[in-house]
PDB file of C-alpha atoms and ligand atoms in Angstrom:
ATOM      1  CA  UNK D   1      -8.889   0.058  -7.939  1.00 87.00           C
ATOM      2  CA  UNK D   2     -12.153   0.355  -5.529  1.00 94.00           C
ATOM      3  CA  UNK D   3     -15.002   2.275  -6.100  1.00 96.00           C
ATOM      4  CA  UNK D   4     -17.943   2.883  -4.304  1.00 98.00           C
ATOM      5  CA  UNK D   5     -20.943   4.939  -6.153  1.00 98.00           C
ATOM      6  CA  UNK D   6     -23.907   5.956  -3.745  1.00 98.00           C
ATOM      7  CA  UNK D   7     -23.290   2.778  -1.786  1.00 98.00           C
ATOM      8  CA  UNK D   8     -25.848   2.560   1.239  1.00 98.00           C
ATOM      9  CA  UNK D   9     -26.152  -0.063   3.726  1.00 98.00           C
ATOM     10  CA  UNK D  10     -29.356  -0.593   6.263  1.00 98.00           C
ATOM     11  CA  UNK D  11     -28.857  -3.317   8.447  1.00 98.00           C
ATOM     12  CA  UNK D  12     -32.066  -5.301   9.256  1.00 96.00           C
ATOM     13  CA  UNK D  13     -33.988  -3.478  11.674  1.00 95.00           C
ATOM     14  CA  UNK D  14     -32.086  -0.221  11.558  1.00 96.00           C
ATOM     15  CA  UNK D  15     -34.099   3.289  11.421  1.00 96.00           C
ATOM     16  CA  UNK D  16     -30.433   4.897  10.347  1.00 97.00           C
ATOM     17  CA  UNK D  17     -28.373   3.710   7.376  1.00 98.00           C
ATOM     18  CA  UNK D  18     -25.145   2.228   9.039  1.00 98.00           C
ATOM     19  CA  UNK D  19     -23.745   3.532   5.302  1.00 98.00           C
ATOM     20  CA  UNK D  20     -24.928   6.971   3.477  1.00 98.00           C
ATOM     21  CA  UNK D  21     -24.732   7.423  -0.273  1.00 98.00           C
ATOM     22  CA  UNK D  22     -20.918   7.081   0.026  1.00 98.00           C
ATOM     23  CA  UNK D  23     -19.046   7.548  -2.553  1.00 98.00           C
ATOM     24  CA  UNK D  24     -15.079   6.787  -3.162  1.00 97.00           C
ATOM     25  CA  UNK D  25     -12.586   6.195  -5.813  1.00 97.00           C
ATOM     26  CA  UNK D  26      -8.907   4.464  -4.462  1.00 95.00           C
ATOM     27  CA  UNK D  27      -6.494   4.676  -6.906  1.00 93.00           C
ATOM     28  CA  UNK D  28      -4.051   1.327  -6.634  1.00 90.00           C
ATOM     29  CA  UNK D  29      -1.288   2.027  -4.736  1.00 89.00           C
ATOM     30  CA  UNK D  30      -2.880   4.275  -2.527  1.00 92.00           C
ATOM     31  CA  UNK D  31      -2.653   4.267   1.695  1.00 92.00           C
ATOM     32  CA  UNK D  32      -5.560   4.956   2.703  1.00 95.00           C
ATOM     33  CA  UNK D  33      -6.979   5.000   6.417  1.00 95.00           C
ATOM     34  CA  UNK D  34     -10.851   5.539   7.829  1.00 96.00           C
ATOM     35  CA  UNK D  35     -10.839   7.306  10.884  1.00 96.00           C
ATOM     36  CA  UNK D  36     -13.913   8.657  12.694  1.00 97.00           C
ATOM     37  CA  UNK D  37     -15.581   7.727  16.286  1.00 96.00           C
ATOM     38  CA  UNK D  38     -17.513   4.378  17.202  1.00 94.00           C
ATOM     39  CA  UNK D  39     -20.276   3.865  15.329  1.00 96.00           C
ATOM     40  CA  UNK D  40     -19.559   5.845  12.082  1.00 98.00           C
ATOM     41  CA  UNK D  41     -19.640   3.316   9.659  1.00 97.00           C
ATOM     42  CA  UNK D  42     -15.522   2.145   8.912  1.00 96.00           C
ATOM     43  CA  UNK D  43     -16.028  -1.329   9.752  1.00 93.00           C
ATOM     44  CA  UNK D  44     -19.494  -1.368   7.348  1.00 96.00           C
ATOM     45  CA  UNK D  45     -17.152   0.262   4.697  1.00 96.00           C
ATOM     46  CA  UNK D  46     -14.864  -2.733   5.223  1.00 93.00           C
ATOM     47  CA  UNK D  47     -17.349  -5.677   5.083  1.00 91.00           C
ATOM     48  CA  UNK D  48     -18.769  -4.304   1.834  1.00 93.00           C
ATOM     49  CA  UNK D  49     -15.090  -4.494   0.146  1.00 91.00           C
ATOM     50  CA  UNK D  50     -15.273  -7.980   1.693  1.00 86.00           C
ATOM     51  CA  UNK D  51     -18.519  -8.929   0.422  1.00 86.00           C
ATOM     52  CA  UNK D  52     -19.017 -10.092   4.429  1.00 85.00           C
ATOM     53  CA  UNK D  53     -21.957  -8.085   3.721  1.00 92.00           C
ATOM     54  CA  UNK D  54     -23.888  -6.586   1.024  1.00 94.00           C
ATOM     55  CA  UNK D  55     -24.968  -2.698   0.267  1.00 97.00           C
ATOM     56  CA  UNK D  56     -28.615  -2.096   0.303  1.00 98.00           C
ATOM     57  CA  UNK D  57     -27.861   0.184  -3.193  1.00 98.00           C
ATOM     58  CA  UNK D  58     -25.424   1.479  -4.856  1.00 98.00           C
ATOM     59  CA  UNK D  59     -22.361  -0.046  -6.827  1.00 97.00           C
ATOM     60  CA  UNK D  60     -19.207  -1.477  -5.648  1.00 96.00           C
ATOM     61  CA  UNK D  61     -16.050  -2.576  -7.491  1.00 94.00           C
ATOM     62  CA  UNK D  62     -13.014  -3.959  -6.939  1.00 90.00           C
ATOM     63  CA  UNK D  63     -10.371  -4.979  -8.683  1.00 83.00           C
ATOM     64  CA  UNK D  64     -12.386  -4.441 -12.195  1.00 82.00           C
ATOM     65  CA  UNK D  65     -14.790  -6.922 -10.567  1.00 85.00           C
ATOM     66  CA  UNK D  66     -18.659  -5.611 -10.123  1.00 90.00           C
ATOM     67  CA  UNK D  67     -19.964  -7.073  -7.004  1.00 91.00           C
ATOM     68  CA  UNK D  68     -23.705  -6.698  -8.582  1.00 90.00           C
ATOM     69  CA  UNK D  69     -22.334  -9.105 -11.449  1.00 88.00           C
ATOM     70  CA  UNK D  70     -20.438 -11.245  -8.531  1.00 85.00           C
ATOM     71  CA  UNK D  71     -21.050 -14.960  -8.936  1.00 84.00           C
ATOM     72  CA  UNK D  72     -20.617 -17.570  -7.083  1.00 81.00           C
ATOM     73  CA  UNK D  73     -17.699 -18.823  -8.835  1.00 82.00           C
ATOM     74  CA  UNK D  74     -16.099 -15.685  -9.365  1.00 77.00           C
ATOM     75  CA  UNK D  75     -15.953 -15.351  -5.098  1.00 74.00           C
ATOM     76  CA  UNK D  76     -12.520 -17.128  -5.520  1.00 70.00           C
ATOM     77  CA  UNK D  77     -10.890 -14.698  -8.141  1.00 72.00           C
ATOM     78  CA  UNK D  78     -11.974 -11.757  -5.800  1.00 75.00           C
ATOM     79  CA  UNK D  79     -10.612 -13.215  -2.798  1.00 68.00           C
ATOM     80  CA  UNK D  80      -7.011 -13.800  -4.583  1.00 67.00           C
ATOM     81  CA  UNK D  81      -7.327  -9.768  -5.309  1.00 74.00           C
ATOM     82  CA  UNK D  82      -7.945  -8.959  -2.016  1.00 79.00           C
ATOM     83  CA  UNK D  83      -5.941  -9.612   1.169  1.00 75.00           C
ATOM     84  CA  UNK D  84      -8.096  -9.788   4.560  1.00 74.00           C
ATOM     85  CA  UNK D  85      -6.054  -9.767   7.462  1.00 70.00           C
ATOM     86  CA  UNK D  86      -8.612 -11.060  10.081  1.00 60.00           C
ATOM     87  CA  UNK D  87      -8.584 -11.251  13.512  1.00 54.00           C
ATOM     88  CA  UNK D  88      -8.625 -14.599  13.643  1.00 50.00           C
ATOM     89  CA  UNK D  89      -4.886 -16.155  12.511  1.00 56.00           C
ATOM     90  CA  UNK D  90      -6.099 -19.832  12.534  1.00 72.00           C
ATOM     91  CA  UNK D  91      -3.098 -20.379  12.812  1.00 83.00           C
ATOM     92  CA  UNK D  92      -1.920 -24.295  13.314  1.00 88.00           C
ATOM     93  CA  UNK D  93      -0.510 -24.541  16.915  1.00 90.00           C
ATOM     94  CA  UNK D  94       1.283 -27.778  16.022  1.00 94.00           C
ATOM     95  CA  UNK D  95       3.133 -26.799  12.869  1.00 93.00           C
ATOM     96  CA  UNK D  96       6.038 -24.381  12.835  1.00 95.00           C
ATOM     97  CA  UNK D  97       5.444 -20.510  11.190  1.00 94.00           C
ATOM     98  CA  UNK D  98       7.092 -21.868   8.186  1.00 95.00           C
ATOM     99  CA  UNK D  99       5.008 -24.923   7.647  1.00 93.00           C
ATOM    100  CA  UNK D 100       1.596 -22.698   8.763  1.00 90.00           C
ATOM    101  CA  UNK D 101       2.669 -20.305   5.630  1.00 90.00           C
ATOM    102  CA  UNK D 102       3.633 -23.296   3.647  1.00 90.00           C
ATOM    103  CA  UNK D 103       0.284 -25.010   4.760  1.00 86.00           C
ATOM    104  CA  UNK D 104      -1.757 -22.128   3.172  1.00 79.00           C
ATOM    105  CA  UNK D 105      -0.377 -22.884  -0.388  1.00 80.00           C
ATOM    106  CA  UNK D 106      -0.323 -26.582   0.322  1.00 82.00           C
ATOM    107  CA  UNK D 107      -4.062 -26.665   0.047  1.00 72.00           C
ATOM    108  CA  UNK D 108      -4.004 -24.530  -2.675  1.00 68.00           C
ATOM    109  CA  UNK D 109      -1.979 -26.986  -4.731  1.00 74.00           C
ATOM    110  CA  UNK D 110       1.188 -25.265  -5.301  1.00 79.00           C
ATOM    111  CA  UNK D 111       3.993 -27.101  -6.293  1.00 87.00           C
ATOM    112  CA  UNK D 112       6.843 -28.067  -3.014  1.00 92.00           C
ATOM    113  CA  UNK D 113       9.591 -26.558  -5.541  1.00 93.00           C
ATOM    114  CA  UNK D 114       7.213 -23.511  -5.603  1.00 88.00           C
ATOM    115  CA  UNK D 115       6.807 -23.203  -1.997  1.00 90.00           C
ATOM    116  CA  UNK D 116      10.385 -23.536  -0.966  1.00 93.00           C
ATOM    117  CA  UNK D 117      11.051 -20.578  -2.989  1.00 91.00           C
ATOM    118  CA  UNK D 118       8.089 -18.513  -2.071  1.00 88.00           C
ATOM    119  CA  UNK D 119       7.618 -19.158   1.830  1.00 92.00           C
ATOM    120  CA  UNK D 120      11.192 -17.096   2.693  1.00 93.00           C
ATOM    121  CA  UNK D 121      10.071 -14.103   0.544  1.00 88.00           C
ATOM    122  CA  UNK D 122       6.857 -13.964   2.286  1.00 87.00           C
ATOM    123  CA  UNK D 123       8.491 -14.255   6.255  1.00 92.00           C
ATOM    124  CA  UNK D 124      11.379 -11.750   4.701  1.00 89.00           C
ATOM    125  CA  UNK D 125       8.721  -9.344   4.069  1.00 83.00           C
ATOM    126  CA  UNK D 126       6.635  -9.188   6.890  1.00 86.00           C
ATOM    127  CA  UNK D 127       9.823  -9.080   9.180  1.00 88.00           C
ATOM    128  CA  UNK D 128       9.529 -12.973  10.058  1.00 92.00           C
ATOM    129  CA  UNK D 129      12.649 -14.432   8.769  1.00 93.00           C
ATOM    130  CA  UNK D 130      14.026 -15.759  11.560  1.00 96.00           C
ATOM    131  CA  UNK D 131      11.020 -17.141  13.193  1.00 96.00           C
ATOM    132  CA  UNK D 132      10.483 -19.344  10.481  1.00 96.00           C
ATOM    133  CA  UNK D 133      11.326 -22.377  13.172  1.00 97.00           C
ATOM    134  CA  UNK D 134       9.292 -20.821  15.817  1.00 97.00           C
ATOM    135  CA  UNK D 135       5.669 -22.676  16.656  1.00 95.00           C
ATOM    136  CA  UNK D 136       2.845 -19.717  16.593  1.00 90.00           C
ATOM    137  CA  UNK D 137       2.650 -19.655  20.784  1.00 92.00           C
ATOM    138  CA  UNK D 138       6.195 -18.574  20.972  1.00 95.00           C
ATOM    139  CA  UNK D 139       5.464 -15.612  18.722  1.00 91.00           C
ATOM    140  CA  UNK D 140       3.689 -12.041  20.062  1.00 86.00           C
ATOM    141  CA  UNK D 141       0.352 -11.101  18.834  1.00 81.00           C
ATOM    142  CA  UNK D 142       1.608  -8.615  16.749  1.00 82.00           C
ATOM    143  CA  UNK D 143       3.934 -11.446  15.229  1.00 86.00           C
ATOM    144  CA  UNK D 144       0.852 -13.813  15.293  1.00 86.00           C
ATOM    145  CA  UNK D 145      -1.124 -11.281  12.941  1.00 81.00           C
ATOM    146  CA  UNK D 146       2.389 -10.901  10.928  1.00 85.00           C
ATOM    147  CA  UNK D 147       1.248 -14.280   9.407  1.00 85.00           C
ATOM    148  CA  UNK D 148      -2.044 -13.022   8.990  1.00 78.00           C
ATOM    149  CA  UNK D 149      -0.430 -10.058   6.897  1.00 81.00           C
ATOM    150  CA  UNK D 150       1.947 -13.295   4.957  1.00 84.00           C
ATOM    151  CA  UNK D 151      -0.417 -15.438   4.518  1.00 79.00           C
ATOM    152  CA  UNK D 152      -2.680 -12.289   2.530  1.00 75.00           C
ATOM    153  CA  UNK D 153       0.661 -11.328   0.589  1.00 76.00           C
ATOM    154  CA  UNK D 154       0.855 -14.875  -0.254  1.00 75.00           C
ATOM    155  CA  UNK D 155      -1.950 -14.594  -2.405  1.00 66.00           C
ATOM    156  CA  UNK D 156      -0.351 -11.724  -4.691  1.00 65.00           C
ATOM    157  CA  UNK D 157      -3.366  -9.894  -3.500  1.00 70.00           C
ATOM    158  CA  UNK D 158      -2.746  -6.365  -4.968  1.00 77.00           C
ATOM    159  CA  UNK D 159      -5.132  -4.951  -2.529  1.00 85.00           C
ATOM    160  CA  UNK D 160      -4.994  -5.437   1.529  1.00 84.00           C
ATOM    161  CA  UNK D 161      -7.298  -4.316   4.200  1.00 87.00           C
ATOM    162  CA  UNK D 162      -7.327  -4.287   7.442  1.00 83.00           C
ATOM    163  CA  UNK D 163      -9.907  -3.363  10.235  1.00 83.00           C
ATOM    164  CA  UNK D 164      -7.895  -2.895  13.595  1.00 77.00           C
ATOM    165  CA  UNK D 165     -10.956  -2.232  15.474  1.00 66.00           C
ATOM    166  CA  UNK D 166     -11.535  -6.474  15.012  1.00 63.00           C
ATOM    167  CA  UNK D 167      -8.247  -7.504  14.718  1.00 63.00           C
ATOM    168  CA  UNK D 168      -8.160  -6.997  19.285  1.00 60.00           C
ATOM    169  CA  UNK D 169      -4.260  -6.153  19.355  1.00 64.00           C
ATOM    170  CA  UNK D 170      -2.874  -3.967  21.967  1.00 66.00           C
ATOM    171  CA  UNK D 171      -1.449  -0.858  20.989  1.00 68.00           C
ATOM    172  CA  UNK D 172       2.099  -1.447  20.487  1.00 69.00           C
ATOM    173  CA  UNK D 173       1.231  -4.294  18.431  1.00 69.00           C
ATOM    174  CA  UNK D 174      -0.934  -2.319  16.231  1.00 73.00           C
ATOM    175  CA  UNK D 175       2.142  -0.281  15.733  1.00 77.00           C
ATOM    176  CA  UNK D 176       4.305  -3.250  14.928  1.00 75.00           C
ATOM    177  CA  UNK D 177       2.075  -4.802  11.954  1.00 75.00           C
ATOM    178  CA  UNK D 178       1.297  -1.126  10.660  1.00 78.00           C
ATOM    179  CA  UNK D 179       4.767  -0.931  10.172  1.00 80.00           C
ATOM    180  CA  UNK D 180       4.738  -3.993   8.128  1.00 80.00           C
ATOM    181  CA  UNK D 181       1.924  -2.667   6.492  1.00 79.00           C
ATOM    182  CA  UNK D 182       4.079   0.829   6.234  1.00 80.00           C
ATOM    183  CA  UNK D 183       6.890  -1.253   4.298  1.00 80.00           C
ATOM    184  CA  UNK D 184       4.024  -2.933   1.952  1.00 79.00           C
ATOM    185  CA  UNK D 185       2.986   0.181   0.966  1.00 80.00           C
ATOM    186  CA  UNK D 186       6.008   1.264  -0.553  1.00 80.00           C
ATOM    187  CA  UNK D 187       6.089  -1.871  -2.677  1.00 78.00           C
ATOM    188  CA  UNK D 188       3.158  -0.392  -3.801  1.00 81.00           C
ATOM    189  CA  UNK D 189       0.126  -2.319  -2.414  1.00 83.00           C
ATOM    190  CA  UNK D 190      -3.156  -0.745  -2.438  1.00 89.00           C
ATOM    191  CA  UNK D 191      -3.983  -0.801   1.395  1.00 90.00           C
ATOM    192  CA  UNK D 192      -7.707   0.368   3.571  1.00 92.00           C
ATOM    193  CA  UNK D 193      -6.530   0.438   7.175  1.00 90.00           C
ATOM    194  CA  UNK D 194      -9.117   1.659  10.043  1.00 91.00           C
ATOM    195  CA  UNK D 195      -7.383   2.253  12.353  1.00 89.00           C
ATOM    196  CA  UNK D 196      -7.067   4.200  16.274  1.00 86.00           C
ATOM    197  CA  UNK D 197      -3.998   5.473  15.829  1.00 85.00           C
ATOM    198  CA  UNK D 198      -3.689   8.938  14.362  1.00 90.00           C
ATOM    199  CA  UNK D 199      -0.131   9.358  14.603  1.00 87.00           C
ATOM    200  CA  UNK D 200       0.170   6.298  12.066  1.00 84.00           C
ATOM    201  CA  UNK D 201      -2.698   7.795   9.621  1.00 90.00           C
ATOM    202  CA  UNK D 202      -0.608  10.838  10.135  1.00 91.00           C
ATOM    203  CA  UNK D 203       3.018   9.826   9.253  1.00 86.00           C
ATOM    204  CA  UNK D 204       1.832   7.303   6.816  1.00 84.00           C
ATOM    205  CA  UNK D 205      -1.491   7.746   5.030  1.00 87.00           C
ATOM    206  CA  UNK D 206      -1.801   9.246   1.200  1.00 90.00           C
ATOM    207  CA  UNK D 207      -4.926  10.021   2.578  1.00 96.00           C
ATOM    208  CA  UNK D 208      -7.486  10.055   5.535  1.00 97.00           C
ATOM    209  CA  UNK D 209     -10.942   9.340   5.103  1.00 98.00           C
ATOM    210  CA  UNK D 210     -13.267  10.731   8.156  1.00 98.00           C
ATOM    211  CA  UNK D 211     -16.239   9.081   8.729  1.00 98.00           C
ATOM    212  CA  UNK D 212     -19.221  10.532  10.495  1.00 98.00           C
ATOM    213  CA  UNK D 213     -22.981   8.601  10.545  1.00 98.00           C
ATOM    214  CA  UNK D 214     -21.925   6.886   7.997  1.00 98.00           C
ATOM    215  CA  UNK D 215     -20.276   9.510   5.645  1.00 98.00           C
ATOM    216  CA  UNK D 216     -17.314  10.409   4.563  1.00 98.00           C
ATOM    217  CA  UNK D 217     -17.596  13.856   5.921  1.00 98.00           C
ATOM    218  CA  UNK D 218     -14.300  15.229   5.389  1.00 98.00           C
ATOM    219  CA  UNK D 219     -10.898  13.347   3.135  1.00 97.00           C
ATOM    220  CA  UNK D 220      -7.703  14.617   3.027  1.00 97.00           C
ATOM    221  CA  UNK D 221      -3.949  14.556   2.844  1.00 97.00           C
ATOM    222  CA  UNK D 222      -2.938  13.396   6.214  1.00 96.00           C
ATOM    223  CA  UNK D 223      -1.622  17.163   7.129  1.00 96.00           C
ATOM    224  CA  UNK D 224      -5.211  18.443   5.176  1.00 98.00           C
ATOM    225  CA  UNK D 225      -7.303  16.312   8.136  1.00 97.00           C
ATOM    226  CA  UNK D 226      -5.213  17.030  10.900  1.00 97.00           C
ATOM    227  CA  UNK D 227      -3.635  20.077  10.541  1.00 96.00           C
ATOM    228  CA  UNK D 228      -6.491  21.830   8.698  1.00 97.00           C
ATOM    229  CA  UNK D 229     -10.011  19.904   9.517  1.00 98.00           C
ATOM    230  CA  UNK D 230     -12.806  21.944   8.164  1.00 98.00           C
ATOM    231  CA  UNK D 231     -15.797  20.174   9.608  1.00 98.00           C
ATOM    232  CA  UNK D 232     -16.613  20.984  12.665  1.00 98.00           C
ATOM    233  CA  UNK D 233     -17.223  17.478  13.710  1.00 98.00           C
ATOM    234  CA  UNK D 234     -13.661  16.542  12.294  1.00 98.00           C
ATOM    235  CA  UNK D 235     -12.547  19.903  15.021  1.00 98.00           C
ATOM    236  CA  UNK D 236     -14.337  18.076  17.453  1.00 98.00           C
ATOM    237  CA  UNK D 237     -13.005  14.411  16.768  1.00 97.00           C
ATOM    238  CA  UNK D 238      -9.443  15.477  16.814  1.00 97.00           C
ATOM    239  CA  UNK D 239     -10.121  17.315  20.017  1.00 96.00           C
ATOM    240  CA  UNK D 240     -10.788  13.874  21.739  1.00 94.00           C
ATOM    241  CA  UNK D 241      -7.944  11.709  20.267  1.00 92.00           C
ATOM    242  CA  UNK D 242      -5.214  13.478  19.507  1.00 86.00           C
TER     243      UNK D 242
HETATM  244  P1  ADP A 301     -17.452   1.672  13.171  1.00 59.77           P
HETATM  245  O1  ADP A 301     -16.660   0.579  12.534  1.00 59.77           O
HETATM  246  O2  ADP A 301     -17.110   3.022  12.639  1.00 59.77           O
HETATM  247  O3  ADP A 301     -17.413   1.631  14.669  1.00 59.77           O
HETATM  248  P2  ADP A 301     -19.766   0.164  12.257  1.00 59.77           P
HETATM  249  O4  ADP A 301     -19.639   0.059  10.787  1.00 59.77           O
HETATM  250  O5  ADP A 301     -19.365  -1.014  13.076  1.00 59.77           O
HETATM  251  O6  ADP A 301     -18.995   1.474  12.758  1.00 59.77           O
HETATM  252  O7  ADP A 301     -21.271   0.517  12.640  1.00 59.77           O
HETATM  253  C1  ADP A 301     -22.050   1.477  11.948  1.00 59.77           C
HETATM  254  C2  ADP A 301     -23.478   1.383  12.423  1.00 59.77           C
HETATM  255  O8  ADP A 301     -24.046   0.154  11.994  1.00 59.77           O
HETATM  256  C3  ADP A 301     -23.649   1.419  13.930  1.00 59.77           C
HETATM  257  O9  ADP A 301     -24.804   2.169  14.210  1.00 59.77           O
HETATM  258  C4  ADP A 301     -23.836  -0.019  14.320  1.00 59.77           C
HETATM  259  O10 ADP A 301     -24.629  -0.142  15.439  1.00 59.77           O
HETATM  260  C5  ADP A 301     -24.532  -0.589  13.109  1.00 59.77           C
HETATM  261  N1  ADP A 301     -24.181  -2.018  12.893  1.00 59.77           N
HETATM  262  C6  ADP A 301     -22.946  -2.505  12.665  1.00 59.77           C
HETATM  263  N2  ADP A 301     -22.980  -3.832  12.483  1.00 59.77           N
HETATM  264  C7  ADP A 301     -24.285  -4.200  12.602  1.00 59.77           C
HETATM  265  C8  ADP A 301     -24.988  -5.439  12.513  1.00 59.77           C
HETATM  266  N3  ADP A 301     -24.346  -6.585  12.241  1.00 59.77           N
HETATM  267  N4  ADP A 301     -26.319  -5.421  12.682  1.00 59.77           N
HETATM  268  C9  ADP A 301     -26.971  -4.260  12.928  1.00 59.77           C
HETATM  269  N5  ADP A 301     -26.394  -3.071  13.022  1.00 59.77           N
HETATM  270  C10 ADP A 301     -25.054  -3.023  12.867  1.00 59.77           C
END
């Protein structure tokens, strides 16, 4: 579950709120994607369910954890809860995809039994199996970020998000790890996607979000936003990308 009540963001020096009084309720298990033009606040929405950076006001939850109550200590839990697929894979150039999945529950102590039975699972589901043996150059970008997506699934994280705007893949590779994150979402993982790509927020979304100066000016069912936008500035945003 995330909620966001009245949740407003200034960055330092900023005249205009980068965030405005937003307010949201995802439901686990729900797709959801953020759409809306440069500039309109998705990526802000992101770094607050991150904690990369903190609201002004207003209250945020995930997971049942408050992030006004969020200690120190507790910054582990939440990042087990949530899967970040960053931009940056870090991936080990030396070490095969299996032993760079393997390495991230290495450090976290888990057991060699426990990792020859999990690693597999993990490539299986994000479409990796047989590049197991494969070192991370030999692999696409889309592939490269398909660890990304393993290495977050590794975690049991219930909830994954993902800002494509900073994840700098070309456009067939978005398609390739939304698909994986299509095929996630119907083993019922809560997922935030911004993303470029309407036809994916289209075909797969529960529901859009469109973001405007840092509101959410208009949410729908994927057919409510595109095939019926009310807002004017929703008309006018379709206009240019679709
Ligand atoms: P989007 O992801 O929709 O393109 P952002 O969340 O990146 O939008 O940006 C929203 C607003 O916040 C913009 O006006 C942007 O200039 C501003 N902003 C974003 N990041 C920072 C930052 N680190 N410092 C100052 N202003 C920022």
């Amino acid at each position: 579950m995330i909620l966001l009540d009245n949740v407003t963001k200034y960055y330092p020096g900023d005249k205009s709120p980068a965030l405005n009084e937003v307010n949201l309720y995802i439901q686990p298990k729900e797709f959801v994607f953020l759409v809306g033009k440069s500039g309109a606040g998705k990526s802000t929405l992101i770094k607050m369910l991150t904690r990369e950076e903190r609201q002004t006001s207003g209250r945020i939850m995930v997971g049942g954890i408050d992030y006004d109550y969020l200690k120190r200590r507790h910054i582990p839990h939440l990042r087990r809860r949530l899967g970040v697929v960053f931009q940056d894979f870090k991936l080990l150039p030396n070490r095969t995809v299996y032993e760079n999945v393997a390495f991230a529950l290495e450090i976290v102590g888990v057991s060699n039994h426990e990792i020859r039975r999990t690693v597999p699972k993990v490539l299986e589901l994000v479409g990796l199996a047989d590049k197991g043996h494969k070192f991370p150059s030999e692999l696409s970008g889309g592939q490269r970020q398909r660890i990304s997506i393993a290495r977050a699934i590794l975690k049991d994280a219930p909830i994954l998000v993902l800002d494509e705007a900073t994840s700098a893949l070309d456009p067939e590779m978005v398609g390739e790890v939304l698909d994986v994150m299509k095929s996630l979402a119907q083993k019922g993982m809560t997922m935030v996607v911004v993303t470029h790509e309407m036809g994916f927020a289209r075909e797969v979304g529960n529901r859009v979000l469109f973001m405007d100066e840092g509101k959410i000016l208009e949410e729908g069912t994927p057919e409510e936003i595109f095939s019926n936008p009310k807002h004017h500035r929703l008309q006018d945003f379709l206009k240019k990308v679709l």
